[in-house]
Coordinates of C-alpha atoms and ligand atoms in Angstrom, one line a residue:
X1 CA 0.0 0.0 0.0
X2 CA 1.0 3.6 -0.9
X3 CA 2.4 5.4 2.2
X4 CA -0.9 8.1 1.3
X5 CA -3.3 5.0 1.4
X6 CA -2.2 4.1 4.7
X7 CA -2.0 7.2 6.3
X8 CA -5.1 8.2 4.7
X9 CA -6.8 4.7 6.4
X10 CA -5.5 5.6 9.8
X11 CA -7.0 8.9 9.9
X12 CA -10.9 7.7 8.5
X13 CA -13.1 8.5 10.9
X14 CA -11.5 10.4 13.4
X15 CA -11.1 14.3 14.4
X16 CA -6.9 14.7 12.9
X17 CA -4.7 17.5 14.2
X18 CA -1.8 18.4 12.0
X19 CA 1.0 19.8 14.0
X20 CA 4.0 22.1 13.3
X21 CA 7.0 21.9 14.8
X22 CA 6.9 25.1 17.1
X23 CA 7.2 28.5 15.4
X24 CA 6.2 27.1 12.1
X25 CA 8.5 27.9 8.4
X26 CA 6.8 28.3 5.3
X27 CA 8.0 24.1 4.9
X28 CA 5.8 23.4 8.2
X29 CA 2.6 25.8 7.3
X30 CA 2.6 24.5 4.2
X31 CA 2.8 20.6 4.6
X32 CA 0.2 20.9 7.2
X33 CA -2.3 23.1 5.4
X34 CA -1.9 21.0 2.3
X35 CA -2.2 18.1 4.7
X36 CA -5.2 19.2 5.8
X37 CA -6.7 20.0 2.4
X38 CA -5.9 16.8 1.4
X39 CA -7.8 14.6 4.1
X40 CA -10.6 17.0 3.7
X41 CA -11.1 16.3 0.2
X42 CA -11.6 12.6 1.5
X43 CA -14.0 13.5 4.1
X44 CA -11.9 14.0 7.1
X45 CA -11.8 16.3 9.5
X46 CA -8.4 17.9 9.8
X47 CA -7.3 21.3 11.8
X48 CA -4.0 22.6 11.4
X49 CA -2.0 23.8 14.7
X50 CA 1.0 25.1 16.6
X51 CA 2.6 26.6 19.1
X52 CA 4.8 29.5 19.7
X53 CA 4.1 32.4 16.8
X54 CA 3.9 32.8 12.8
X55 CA 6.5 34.7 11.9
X56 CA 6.2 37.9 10.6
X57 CA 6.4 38.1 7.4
X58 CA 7.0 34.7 5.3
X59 CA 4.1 33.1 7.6
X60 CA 1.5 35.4 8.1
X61 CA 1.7 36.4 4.4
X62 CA 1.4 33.3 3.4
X63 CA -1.8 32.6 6.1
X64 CA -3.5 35.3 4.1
X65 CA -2.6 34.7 0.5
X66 CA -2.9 31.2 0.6
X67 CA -6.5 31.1 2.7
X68 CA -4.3 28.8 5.8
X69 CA -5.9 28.5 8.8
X70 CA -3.9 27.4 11.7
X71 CA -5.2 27.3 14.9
X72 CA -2.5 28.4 18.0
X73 CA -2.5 25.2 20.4
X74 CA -3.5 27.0 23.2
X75 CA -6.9 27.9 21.8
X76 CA -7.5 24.2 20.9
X77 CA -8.8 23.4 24.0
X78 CA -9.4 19.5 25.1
X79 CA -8.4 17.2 22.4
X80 CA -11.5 14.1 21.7
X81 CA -10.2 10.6 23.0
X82 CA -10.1 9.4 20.0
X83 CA -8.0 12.3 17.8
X84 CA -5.4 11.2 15.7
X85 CA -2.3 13.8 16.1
X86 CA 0.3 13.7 12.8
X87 CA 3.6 15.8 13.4
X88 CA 4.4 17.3 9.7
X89 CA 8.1 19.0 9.1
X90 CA 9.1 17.6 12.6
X91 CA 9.4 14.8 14.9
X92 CA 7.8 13.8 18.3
X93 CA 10.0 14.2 21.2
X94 CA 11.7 16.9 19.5
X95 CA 12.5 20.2 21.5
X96 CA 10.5 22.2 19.0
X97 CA 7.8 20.3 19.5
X98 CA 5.1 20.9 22.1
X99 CA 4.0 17.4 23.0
X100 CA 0.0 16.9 22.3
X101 CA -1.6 13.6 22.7
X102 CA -3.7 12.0 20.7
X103 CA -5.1 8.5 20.4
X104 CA -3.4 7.8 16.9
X105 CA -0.1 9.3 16.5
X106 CA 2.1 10.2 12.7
X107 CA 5.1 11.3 11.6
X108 CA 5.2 13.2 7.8
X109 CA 9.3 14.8 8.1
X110 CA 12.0 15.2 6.3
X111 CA 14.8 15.7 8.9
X112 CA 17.0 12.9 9.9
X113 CA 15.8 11.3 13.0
X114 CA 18.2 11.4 16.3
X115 CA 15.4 10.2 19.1
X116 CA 13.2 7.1 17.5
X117 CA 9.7 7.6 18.5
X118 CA 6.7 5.0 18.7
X119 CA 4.3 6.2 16.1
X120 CA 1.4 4.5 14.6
X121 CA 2.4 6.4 11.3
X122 CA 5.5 7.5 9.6
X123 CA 6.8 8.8 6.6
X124 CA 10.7 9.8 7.1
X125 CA 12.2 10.7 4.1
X126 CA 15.4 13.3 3.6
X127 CA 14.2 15.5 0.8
X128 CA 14.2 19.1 0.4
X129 CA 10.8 19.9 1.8
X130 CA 8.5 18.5 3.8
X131 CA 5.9 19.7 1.2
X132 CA 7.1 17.9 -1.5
X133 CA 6.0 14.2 0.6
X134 CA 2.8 15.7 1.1
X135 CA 2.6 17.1 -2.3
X136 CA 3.3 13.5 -3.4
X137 CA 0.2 12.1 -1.5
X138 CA -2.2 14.1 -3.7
X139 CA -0.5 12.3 -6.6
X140 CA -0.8 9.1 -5.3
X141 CA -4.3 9.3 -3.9
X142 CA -5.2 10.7 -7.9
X143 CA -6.4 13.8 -6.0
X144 CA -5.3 17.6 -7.2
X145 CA -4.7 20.3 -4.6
X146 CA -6.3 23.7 -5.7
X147 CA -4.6 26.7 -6.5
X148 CA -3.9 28.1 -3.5
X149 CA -2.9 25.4 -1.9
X150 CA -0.4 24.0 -4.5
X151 CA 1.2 27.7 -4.3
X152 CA 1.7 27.3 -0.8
X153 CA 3.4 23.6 -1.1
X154 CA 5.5 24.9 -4.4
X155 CA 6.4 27.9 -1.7
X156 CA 7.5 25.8 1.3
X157 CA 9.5 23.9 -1.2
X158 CA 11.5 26.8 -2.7
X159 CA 12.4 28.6 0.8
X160 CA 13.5 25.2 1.7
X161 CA 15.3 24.2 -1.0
X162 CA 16.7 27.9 -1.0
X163 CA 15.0 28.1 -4.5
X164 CA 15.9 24.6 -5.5
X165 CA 19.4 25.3 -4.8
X166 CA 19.8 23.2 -1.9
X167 CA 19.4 19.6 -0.7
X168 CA 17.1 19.2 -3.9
X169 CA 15.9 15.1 -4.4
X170 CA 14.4 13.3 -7.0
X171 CA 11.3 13.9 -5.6
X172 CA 11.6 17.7 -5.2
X173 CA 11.9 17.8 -8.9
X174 CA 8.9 15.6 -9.4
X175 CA 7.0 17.5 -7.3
X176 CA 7.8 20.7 -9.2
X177 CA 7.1 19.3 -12.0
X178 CA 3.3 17.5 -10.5
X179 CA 2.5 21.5 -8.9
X180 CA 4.0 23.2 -11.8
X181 CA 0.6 23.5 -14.1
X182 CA -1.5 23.9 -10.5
X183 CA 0.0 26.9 -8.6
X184 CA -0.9 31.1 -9.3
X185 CA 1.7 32.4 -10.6
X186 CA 0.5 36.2 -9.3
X187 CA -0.1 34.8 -5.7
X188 CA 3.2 32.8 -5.7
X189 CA 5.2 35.8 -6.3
X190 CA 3.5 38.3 -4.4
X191 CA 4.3 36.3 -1.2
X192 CA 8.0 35.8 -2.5
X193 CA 8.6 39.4 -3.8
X194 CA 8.0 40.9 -0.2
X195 CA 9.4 38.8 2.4
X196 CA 11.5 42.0 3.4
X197 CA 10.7 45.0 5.2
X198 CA 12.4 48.2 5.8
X199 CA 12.7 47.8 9.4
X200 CA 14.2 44.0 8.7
X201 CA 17.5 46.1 7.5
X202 CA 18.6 47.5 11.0
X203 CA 18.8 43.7 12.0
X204 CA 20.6 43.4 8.7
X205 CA 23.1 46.6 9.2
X206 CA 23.6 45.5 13.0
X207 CA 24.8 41.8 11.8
X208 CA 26.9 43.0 9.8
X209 CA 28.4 45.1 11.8
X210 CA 28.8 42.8 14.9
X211 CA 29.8 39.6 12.1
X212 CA 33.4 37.9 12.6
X213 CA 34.9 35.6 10.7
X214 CA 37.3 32.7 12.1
X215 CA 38.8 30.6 9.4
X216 CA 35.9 29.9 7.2
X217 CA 33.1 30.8 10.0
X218 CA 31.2 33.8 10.2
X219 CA 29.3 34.7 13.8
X220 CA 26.8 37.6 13.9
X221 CA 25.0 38.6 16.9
X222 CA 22.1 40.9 16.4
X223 CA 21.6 42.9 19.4
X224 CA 17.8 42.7 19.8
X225 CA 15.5 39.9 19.0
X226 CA 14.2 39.2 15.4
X227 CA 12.1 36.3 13.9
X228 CA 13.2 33.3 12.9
X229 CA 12.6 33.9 9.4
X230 CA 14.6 36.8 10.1
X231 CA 17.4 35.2 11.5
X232 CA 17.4 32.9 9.0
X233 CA 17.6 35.1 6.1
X234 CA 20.8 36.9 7.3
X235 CA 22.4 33.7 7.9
X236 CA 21.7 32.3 4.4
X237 CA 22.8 35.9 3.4
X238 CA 26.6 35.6 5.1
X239 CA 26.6 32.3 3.1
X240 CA 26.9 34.1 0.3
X241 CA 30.3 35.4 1.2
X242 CA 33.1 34.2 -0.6
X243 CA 35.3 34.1 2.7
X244 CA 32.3 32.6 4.6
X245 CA 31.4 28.8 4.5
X246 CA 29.8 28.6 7.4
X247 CA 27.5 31.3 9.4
X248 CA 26.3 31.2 12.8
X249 CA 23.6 34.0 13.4
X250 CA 21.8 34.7 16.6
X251 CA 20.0 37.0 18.7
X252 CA 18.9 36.9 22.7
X253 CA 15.3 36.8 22.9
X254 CA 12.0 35.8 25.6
X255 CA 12.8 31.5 24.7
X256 CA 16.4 32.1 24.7
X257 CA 19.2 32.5 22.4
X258 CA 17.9 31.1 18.9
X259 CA 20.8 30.2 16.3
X260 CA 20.4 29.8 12.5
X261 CA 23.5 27.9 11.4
X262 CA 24.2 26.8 7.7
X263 CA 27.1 25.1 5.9
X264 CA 28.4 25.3 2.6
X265 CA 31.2 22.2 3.5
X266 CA 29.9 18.8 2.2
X267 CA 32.0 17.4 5.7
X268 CA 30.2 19.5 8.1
X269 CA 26.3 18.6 8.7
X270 CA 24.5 21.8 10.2
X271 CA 22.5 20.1 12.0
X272 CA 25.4 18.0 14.0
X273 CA 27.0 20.7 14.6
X274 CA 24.4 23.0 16.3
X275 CA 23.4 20.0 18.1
X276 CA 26.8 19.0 19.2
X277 CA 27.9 22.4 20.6
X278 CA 24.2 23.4 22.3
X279 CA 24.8 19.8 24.2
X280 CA 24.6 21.2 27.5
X281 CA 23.2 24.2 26.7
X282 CA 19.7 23.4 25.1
X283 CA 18.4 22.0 21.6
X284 CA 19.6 22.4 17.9
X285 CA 19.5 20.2 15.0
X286 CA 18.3 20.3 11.6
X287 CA 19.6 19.0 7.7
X288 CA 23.1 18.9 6.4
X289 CA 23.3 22.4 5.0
X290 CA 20.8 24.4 7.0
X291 CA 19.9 24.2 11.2
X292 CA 18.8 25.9 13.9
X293 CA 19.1 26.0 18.1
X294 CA 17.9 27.2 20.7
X295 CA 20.3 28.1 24.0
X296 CA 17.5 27.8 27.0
X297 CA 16.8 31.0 28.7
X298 CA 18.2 29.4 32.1
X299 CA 21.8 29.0 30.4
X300 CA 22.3 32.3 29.5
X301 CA 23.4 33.7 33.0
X302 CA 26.1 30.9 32.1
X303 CA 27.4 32.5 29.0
X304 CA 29.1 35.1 31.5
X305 CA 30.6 38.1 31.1
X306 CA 31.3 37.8 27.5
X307 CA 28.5 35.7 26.0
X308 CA 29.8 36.1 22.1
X309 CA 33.5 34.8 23.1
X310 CA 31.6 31.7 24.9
X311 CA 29.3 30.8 21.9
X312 CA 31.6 31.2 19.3
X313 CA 33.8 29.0 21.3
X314 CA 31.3 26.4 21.8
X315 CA 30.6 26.6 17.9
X316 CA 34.5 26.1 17.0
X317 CA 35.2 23.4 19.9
X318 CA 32.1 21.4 18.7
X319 CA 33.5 22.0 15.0
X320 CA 36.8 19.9 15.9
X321 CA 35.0 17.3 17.2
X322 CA 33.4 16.8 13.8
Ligands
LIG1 MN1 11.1 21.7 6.3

């Protein structure tokens, strides 16, 4: 059986609950609206949901463009005994994820697993976008996702993908191929075109001012807290250095220090490396070329006098080790 069919069979006939990871990408929004869609166009009842905040500007533009309804966790209320609860663009157990129970549990990801988890469901495949598996399920359940939604899966696949420049799989190309007669073009761009705003630059101006390089690494620090989209965008933008092959950028913020990390260097996975020097610090992880971290908010005080010295320091000690 298809991995759609049997998915698809676990969720007839009970209340289903997409989930995010927490503070959802335009991967995560989009896999779990399309999700959604999907098992609604075979009569099941599917609500999308989170925890933490949509970002900004990538997110929330999408949310309106795209018609995406996602409902914040904490206004879920009571789950029913018998929901079904399928993670999509993350796993179970997780940092990022907030744990929610459900009778019938799933797994939709395309992150490499590090914690195995006991699910009734899963689908665990390393492609560039989580949309793209979920995009395949239409195909394979003969269904077609309308307009708007196939704009949001062909969108969670580019920023992914960094524009199908990155971590790109059979199947990514497949799937762009499948979504490529089924998207607006108009409402594709419109979200794309204005993912910046002017205010985003003083983040911009103040990483670049506070960025260092060490060998082929480049830290940033921006001195007040920015989105994760945000962050992310700077850091993909360091990569773009000539000198830089690395980039660690960060900022201090209400759920701790969050990290964006990518690598350019085929020898040096992202995600191990943000995992391997936030050990004892808090949570990081993520795919070869592209990850992210949080240092928890307790550990900070632990950073010391000079917090920078001590990350970047964690980051190059963890980067022998690889
Ligand atoms: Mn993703």
């Amino acid at each position: 059986m298809k991995k759609a069919e049997q998915l698809l069979k676990l969720c007839q006939g009970r209340p289903v609950y997409v989930q995010t990871h927490n503070y959802p990408d335009p991967d995560a929004l989009a896999s779990g609206h399309g999700l959604c869609m999907l098992l609604q166009q075979k009569g099941v009842q599917a609500t999308l949901c989170y925890d933490g905040e949509l970002d900004k500007r990538a997110c929330k533009k999408m949310t309106q463009s795209f018609k995406i309804c996602a409902v914040p966790l904490a206004d879920l209320g009571q789950l029913p005994s018998d929901a079904m609860v399928i993670c999509v663009d993350s796993q179970r157990g997780n940092g990022n994820v907030t744990p929610l129970k459900g009778a019938v549990s799933a797994c939709v990801d395309h992150h490499p697993t590090f914690a195995a988890t006991q699910d009734d469901f899963q689908d665990i495949r390393c492609v560039g976008a989580c949309s793209s598996l979920v995009a395949e399920y239409f195909q394979q359940l003969g269904l077609m996702p309308d307009r708007d939604t196939a704009s949001a899966l062909l969108y969670g696949m580019q920023v992914d993908t960094h524009r199908f420049s990155r971590g790109v799989s059979e199947l990514d190309i497949a799937m762009l191929g499948f979504l490529n007669d089924l998207y607006d073009d108009d409402a594709l761009r419109q979200v794309t075109s204005n993912t910046m705003a002017f205010e985003d630059l003083k983040a911009y101006a103040n990483a670049i001012e506070n960025l260092k390089v060490y060998g082929v690494a480049g830290f940033a620090q921006i001195d007040f807290a920015c989105s994760n989209d945000l962050i992310a965008m700077i850091s993909d933008f360091f990569l773009g250095l000539d000198e830089i092959e690395l980039s660690v950028v960060y900022c201090c913020r209400e759920d701790g220090v969050k990290f964006s990390v990518r690598s350019k260097r085929k020898e040096i996975h992202a995600g191990d490396w943000v995992r391997s020097a936030l050990e004892d610090w808090g949570v990081g992880g993520g795919h070869s070329y592209m990850a992210g971290g949080v240092l928890s908010p307790c550990n900070i005080p632990r950073l010391g006098p000079y917090p920078d010295e001590t990350i970047r320091d964690l980051f190059l000690a963890a980067l022998k080790k690889i």
